[in-house]
Coordinates of C-alpha atoms in Angstrom, one line a residue:
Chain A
X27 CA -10.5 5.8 -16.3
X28 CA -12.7 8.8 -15.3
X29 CA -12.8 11.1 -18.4
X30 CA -13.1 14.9 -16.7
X31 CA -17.1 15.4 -17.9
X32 CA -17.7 19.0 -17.3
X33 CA -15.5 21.3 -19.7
X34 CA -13.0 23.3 -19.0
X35 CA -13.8 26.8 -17.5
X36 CA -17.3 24.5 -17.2
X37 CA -20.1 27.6 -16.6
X38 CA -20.1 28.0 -12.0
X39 CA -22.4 30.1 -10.6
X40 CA -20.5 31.1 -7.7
X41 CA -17.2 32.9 -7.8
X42 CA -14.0 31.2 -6.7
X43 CA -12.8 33.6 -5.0
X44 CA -16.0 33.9 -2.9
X45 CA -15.8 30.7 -2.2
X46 CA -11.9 30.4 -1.5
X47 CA -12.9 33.6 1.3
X48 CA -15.7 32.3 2.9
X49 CA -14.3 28.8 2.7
X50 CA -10.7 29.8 4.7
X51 CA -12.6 32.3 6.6
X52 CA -15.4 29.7 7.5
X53 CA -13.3 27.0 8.6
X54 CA -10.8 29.2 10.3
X55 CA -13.2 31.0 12.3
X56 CA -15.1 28.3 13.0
X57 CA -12.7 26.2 14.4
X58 CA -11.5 29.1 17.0
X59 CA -15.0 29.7 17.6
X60 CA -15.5 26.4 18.8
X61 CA -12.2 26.7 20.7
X62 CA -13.1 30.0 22.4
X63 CA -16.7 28.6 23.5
X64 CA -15.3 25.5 25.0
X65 CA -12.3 27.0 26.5
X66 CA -14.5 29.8 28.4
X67 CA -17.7 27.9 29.4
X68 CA -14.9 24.9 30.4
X69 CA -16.9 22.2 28.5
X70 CA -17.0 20.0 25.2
X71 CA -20.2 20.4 23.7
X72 CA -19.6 23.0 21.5
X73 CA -17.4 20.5 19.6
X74 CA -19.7 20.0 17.0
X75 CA -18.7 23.9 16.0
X76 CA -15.6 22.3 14.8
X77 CA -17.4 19.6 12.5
X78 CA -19.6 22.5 11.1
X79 CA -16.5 24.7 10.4
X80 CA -15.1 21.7 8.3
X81 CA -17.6 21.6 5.7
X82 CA -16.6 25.1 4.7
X83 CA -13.5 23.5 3.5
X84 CA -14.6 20.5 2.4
X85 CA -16.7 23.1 -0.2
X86 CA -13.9 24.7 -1.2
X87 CA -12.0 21.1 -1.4
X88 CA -14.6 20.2 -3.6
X89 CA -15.2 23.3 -5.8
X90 CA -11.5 22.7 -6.2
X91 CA -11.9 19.0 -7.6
X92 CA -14.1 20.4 -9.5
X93 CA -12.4 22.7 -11.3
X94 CA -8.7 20.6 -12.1
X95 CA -10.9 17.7 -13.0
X96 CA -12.9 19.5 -15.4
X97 CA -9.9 19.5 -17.5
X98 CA -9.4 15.9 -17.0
X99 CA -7.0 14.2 -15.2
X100 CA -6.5 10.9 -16.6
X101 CA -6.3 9.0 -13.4
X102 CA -9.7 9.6 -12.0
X103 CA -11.2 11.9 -9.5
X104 CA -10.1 9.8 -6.3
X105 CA -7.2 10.2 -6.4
X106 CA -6.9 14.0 -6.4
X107 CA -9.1 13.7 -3.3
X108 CA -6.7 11.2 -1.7
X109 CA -3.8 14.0 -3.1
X110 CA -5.8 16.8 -0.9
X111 CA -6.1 14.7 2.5
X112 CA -2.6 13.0 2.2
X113 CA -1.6 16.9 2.2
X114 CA -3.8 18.1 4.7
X115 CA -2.9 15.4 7.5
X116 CA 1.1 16.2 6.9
X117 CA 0.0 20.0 7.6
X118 CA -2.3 18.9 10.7
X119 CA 0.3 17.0 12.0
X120 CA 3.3 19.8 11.5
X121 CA 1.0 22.6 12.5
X122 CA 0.1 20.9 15.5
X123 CA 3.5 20.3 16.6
X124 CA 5.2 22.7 15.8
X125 CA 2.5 25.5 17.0
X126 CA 2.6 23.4 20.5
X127 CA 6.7 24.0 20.6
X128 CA 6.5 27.3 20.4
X129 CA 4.0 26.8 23.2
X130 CA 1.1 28.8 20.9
X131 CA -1.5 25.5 21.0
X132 CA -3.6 27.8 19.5
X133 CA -1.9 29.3 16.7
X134 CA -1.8 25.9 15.4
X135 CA -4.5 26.4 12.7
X136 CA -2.7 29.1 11.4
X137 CA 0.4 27.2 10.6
X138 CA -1.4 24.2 9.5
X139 CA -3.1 26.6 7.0
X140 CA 0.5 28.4 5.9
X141 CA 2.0 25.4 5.3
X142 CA -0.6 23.3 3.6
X143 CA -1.5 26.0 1.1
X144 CA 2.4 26.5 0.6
X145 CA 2.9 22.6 -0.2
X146 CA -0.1 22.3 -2.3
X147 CA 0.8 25.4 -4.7
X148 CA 4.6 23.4 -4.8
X149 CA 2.8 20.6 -6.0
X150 CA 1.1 22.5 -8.7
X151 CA 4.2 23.7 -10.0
X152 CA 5.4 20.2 -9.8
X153 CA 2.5 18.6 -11.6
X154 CA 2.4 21.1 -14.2
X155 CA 6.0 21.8 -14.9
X156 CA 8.0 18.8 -14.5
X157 CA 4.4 16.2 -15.2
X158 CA 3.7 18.8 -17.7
X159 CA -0.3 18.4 -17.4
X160 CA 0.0 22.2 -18.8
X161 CA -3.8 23.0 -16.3
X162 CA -4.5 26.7 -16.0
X163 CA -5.6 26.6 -12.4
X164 CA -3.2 23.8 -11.5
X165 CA -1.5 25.6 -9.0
X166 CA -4.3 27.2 -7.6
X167 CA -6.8 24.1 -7.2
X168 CA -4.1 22.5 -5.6
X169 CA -3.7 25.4 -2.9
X170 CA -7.3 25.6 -2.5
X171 CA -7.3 21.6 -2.4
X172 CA -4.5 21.2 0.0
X173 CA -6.1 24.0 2.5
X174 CA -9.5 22.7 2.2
X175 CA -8.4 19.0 2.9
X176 CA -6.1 20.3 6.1
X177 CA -9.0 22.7 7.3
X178 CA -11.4 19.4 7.3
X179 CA -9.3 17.5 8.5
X180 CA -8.8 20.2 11.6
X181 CA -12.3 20.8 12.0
X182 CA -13.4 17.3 12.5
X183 CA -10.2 16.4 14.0
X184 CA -11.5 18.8 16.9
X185 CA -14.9 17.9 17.0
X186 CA -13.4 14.6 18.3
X187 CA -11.0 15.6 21.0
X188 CA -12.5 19.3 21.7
X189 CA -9.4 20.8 22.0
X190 CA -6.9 22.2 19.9
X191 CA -3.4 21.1 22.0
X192 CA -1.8 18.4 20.5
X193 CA -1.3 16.2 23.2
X194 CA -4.9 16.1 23.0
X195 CA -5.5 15.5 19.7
X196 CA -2.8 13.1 19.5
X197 CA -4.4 10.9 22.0
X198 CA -8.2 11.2 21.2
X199 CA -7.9 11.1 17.6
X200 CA -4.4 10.0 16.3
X201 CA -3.5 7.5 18.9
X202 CA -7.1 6.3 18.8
X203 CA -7.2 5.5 14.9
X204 CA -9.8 7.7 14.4
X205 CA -7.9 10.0 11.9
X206 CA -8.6 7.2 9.3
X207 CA -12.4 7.4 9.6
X208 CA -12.1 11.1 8.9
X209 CA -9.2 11.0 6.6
X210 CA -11.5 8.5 4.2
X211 CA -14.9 10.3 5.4
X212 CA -13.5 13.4 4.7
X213 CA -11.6 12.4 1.6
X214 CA -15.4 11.2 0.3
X215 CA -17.0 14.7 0.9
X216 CA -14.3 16.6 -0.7
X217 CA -14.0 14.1 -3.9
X218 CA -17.0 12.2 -4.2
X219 CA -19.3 15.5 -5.3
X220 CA -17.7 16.1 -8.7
X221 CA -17.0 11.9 -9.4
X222 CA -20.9 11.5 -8.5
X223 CA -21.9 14.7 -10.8
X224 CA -19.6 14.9 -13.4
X225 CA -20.7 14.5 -17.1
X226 CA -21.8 17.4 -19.3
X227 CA -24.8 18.2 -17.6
X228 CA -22.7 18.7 -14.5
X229 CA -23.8 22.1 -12.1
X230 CA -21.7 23.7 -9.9
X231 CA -24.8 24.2 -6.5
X232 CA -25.7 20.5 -7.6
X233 CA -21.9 19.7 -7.1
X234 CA -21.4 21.7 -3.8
X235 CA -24.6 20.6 -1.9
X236 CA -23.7 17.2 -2.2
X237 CA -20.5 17.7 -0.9
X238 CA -22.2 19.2 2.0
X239 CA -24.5 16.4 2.4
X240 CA -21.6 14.1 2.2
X241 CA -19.8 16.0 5.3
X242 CA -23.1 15.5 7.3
X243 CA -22.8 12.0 6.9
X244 CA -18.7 12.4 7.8
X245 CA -20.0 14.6 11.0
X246 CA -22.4 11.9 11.9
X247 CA -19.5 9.5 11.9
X248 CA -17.3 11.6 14.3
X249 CA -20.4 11.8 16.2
X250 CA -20.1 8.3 17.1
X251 CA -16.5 8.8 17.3
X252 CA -17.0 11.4 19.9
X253 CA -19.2 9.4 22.2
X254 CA -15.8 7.7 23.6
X255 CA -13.7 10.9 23.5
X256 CA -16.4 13.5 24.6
X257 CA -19.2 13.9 27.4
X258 CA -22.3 11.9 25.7
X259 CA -24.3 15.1 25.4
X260 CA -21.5 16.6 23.5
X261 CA -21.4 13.4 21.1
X262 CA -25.3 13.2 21.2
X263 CA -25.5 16.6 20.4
X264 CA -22.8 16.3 17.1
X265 CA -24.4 13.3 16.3
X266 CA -28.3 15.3 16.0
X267 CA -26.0 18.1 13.7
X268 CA -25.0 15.8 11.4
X269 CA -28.0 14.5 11.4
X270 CA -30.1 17.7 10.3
X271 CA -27.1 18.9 8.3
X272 CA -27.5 15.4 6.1
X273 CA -31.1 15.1 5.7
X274 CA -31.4 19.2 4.8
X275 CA -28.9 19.4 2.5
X276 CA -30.2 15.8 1.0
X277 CA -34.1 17.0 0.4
X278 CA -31.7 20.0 -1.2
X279 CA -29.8 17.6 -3.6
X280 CA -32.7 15.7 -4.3
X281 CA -34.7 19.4 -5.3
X282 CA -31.8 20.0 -7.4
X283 CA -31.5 16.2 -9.4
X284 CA -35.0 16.8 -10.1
X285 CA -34.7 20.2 -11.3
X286 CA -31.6 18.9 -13.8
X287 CA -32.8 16.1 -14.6
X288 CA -35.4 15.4 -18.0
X289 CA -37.8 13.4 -15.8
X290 CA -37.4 11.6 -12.2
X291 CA -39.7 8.2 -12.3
X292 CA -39.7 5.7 -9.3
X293 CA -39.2 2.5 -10.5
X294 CA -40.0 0.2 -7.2
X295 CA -37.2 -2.1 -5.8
X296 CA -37.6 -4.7 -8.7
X297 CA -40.0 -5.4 -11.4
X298 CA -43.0 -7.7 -10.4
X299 CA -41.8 -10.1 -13.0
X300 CA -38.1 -10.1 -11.2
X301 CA -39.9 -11.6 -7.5
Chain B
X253 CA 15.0 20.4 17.4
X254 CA 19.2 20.6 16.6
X255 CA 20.3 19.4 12.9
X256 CA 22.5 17.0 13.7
X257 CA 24.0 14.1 11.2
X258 CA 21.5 11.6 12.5
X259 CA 18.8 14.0 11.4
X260 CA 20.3 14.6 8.7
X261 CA 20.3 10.8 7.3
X262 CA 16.5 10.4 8.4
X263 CA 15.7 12.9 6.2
X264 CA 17.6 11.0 3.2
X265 CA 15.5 7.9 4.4
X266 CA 12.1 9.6 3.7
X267 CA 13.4 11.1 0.7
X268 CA 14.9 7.8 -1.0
X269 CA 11.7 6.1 0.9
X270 CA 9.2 8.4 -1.6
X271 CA 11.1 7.8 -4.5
X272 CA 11.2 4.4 -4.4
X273 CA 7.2 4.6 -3.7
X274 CA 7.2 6.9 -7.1
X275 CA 9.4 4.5 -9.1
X276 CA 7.2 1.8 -7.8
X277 CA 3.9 3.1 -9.2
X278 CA 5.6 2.6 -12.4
X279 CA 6.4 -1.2 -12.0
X280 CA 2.2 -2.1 -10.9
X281 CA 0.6 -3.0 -13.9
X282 CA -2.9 -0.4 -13.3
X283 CA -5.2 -0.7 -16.1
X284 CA -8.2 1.6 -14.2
X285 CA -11.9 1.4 -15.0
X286 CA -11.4 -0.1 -18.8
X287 CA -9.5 -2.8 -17.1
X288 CA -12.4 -3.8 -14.8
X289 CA -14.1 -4.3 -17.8
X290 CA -11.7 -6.7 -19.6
X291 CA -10.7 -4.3 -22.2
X292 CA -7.1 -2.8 -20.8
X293 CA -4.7 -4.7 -19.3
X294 CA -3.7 -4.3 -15.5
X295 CA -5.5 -4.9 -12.3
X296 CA -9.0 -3.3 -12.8
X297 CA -8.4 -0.4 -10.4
X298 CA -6.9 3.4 -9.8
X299 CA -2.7 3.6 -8.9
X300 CA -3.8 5.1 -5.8
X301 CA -5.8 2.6 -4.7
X302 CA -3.3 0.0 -5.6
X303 CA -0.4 2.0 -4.3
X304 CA -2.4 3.2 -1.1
X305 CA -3.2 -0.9 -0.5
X306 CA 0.4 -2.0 -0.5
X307 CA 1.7 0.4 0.6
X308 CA -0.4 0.4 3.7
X309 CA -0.3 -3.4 3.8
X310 CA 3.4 -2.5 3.6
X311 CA 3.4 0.0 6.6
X312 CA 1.4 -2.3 8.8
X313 CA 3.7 -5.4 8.5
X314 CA 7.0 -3.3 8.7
X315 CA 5.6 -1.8 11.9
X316 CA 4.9 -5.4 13.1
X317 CA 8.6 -6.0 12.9
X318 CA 9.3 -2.7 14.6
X319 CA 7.6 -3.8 17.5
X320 CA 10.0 -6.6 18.0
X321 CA 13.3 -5.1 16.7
X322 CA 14.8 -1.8 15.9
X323 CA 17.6 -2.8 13.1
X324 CA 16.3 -1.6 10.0
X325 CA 17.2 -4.5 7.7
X326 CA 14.4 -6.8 8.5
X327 CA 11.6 -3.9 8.8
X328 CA 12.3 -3.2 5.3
X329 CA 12.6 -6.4 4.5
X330 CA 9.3 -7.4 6.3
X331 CA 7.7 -4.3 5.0
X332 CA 8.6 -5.5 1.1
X333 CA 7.4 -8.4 1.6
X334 CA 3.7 -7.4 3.2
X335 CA 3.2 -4.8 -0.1
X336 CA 4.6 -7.9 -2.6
X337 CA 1.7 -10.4 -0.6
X338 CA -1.1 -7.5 -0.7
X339 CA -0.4 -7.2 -4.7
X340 CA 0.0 -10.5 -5.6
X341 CA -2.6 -11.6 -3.8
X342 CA -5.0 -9.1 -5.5
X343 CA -3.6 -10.0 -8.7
X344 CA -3.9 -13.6 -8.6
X345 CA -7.5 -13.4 -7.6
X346 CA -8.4 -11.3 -10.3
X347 CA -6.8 -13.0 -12.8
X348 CA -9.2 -15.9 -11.5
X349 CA -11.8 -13.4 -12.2
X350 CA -10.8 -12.4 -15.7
X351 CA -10.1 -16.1 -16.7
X352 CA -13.2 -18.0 -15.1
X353 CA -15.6 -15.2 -15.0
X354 CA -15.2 -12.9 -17.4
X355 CA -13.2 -15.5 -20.0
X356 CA -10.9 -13.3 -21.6
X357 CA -7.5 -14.9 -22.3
X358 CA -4.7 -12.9 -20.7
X359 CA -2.9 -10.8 -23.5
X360 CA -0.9 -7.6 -23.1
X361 CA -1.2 -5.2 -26.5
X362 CA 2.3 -3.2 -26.0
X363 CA 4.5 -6.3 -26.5
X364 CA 4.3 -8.6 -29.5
X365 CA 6.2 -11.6 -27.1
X366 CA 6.2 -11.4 -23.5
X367 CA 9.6 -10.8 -22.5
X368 CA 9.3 -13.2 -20.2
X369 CA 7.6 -16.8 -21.6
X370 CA 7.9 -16.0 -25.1
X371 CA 4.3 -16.3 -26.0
X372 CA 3.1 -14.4 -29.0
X373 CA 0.5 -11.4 -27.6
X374 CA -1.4 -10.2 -30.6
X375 CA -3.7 -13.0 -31.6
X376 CA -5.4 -12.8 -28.2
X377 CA -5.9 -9.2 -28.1
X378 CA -9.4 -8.8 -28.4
X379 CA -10.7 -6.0 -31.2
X380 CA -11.3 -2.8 -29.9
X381 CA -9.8 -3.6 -26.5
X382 CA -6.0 -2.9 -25.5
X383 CA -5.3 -6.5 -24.0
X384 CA -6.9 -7.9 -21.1
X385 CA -5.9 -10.0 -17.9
X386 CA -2.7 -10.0 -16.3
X387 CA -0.3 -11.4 -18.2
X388 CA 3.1 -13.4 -17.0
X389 CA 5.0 -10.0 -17.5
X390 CA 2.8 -7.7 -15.9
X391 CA 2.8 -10.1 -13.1
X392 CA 6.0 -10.3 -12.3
X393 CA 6.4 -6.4 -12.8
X394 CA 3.4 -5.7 -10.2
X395 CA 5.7 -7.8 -7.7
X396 CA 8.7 -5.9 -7.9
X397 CA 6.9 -2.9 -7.7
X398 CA 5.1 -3.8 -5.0
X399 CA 8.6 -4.7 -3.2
X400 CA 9.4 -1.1 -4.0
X401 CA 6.3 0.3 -2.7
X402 CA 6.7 -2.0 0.5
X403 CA 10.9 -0.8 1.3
X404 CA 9.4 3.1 0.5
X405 CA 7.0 2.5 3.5
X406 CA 9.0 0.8 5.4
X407 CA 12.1 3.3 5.0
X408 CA 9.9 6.7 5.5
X409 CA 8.0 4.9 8.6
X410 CA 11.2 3.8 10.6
X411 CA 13.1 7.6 10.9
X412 CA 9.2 8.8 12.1
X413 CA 9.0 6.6 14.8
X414 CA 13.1 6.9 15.6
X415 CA 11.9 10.6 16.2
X416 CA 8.9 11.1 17.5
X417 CA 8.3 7.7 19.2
X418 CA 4.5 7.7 18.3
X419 CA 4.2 4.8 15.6
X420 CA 0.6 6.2 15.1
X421 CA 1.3 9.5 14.6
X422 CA 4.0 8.0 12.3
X423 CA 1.4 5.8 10.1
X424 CA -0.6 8.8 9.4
X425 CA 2.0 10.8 8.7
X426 CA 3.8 8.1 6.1
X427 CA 0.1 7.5 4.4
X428 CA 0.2 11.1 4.0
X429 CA 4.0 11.4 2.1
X430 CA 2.9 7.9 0.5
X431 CA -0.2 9.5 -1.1
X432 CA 1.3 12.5 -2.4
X433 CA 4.4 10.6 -4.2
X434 CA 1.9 7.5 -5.4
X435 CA -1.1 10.4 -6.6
X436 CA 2.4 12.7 -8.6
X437 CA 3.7 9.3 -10.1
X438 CA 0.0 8.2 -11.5
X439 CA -0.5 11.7 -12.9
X440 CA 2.9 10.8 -14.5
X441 CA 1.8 7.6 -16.4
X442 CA -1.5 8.8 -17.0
X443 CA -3.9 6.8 -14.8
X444 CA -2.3 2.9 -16.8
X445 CA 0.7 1.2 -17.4
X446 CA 1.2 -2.3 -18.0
X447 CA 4.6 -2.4 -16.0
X448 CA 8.7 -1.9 -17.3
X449 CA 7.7 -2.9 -20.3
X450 CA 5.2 -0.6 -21.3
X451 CA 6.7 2.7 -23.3
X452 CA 5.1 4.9 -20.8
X453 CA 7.6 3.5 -18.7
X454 CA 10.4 5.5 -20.0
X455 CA 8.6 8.7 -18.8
X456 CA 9.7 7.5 -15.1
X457 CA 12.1 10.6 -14.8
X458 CA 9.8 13.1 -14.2
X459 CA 7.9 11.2 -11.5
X460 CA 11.7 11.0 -10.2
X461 CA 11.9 14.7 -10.1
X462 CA 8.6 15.4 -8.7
X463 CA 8.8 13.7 -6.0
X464 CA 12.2 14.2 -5.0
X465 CA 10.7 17.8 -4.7
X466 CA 7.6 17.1 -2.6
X467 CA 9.4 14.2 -0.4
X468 CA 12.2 16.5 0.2
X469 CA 9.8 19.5 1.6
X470 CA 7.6 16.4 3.8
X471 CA 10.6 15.2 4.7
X472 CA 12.0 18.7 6.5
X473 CA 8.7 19.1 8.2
X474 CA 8.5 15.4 9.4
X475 CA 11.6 15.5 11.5
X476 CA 10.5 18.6 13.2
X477 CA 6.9 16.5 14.5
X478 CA 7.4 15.6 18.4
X479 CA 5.2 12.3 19.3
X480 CA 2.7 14.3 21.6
X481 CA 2.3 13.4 25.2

């Protein structure tokens, strides 16, 4: 099993906090952004907001599996990830509905955010009083986790059905099956950073921009989505954004493997002798 | 939305539903990464996975049945026996794996006999390794927790769609309960187990009480969910 690589309290060059703010605040404002631009001009193509507005969780998601995991989990980093989306898509799915009982559609971001950052610090408490895995920032990560799975989860949600009533949503997305390609896309950006990185030479920037790249590639995949949910330009036009956002933040990733690592030396496909 | 008694027993279905999907992890015999290298015991991959697959597998042949019928006995009953298929099945291949491929003979290092054939354990235990394969016991362990994992699906799945009508809206919402119970009861054992007879077994409690907690707080939120449109 994954041994946790970079130590506890492992050195992070951004603060938490800073990164909990502008990762609620991101994702939050983002989303209703989106919302406000497509409700007023009465189109769909500033769907892609939403996508954009989901990486800001999936980095705090991911700063978050970075930090429980660092102490080492025992059961690998997956399945934390899988922890944070099977969390977030209860709290899209409650926030949704209830927010659209109370006939407040758009409040529904709100409650999703309550109540998944509510459940995740209840199963902090749970993991580390009655498991007894005794992690400082248990209950914390697992806030931060919960909230930045749900907010994905959201964001990409809407970048699909570009709109936030759950009707909606329930048919483009749920209904559709496409909640699986983002629960496992988004489930990849938000745990696959730290399980790619982790060992002792492990870097928090390294760590984040990948998880960035990673949602490019997830915001590429509800591009395609979109074409059958949205107007084309709208999907053409989330399609070209994940597009720029993956190969920027990849040339990034790349700078920083190079810069961390001793030497980079291209090997070819296979050795001559190998063909 | 008025609490009446019939909400009141769909809750206790997704409650006794997640803690039968807990218990369950404990039963499939998950030996992680050093078992997909021959040198743990177990099926050579994460609980989640494992519990994620059957269960799934689980959800998808219970809901089968639900398309057809609405009396609970044979959804559960289908649903157990998807999950048992999806595991054995991904046992019995593997074990053609460890025995043809990688050669190890199948040995489990927490028992000295297997409880179930009798065979002594400890002369095929590799040095340095903590059993390999999938022995008779862990077998037949994987398949009842698998059965467990199945009924858990099955019983959390059938009060969503009695409510909200939407058996979509109802998968996601059970893979999402299912994750959180299968994740808390593979924190419990530690990432591996071998099945009931390995001593982290006994530890099974606490996964009990953790996700009675977290099934019971899903559970009050999953009755409120309306089906959409």
């Amino acid at each position: 099993m994954t041994v946790g690589g970079g130590a506890a309290g492992a050195p992070a060059a951004f603060d938490v906090k800073k990164i909990r703010i502008y990762g609620l605040a991101g994702s939050v404002l983002g989303i209703y952004l989106a919302w406000i631009l497509n409700t007023v001009t009465g189109t769909d193509i500033f769907s892609f907001i939403g996508a954009v507005a989901a990486l800001f969780g999936v980095v705090m998601g991911a700063n978050a599996v970075r930090r429980v995991c660092g102490y080492g989990i025992g059961t690998g980093v997956p399945s934390i990830g899988m922890l944070s989306l099977g969390m977030g898509v209860v709290a899209v799915a409650f926030g949704l509905s209830v927010a659209d009982q109370f006939g407040m559609g758009a409040l529904s971001v709100i409650v999703t955010l309550v109540y998944a950052m509510i459940f995740g610090y209840v199963v902090g408490v749970i993991a580390n009083k009655v498991i007894k895995f005794n992690i400082p920032v248990m209950e914390e990560g697992l806030t931060d986790l919960a909230a930045g799975g749900a907010m994905a989860i959201m964001g990409w949600s809407f970048a699909i059905s570009g709109s936030l009533a759950f009707a909606d949503i329930v048919n483009d997305v749920i209904n559709t099956g496409y909640i699986a390609i983002i629960f496992i896309c988004g489930g990849l950006a938000i745990l696959h950073p730290f399980n790619a990185n982790l060992g002792p030479d492990e870097k928090q920037d390294r760590t984040l921009v990948n998880g960035v790249m990673v949602g490019g590639l997830s915001t590429i995949a509800t591009g395609i989505c979109a074409f059958l949910t949205l107007t084309p330009a709208a999907a053409l036009l989330q399609l070209v954004v994940g597009f720029v956002i993956w190969y920027y933040f990849f040339m990034w990733y790349y700078r920083l493997v190079k810069r961390d690592a001793s030497a980079v030396v291209g090997t070819g496909l296979l050795p001559p002798s190998a063909l | 939305m008025n609490f009446d008694a019939t909400t009141i027993i769909y809750i206790l279905e997704i409650v006794v539903g997640g803690l039968l999907v807990g218990i369950g992890v404990h039963f499939v015999p998950v030996g992680g990464a050093p078992a997909a290298m021959a040198q743990a015991t177990g099926i050579g991959t994460g609980t989640v996975q494992l519990a994620a697959g059957s269960g799934l597998t689980g959800l998808l042949s219970a809901g089968l049945m639900m398309s057809v019928t609405d009396n609970l006995w044979p959804i559960i009953a289908t649903g157990a026996v998807g999950a048992m298929i999806m595991i054995d099945a991904t046992m019995l291949t593997g074990s053609w794996i460890y025995a043809y491929a990688v050669g190890a003979p199948f040995a489990s290092a927490k028992v000295n006999y297997d409880p179930i054939t009798g065979f002594s354990q400890p002369p095929y235990v590799a040095p340095g390794t903590v059993g390999q394969g999938i022995p008779t016991i862990c077998y037949v362990s994987g398949t009842i927790g698998a059965a467990m994992g199945g009924v858990g699906g099955a019983l959390i799945y059938y009060p969503l769609v009695m409510i909200n009508n939407n058996p979509s809206l109802s998968a996601v919402f059970a893979i999402g309960i299912f994750l959180v119970n299968a994740v808390l009861a593979s924190w419990n054992i530690q990432g591996t187990i071998e099945g009931f007879h390995d001593p982290k077994f006994k530890k099974w409690p606490a996964a009990f009480k953790a996700c009675l907690v977290s099934t019971f707080i899903l559970a009050l939120v999953a009755v409120i969910i309306t089906g959409g449109a």
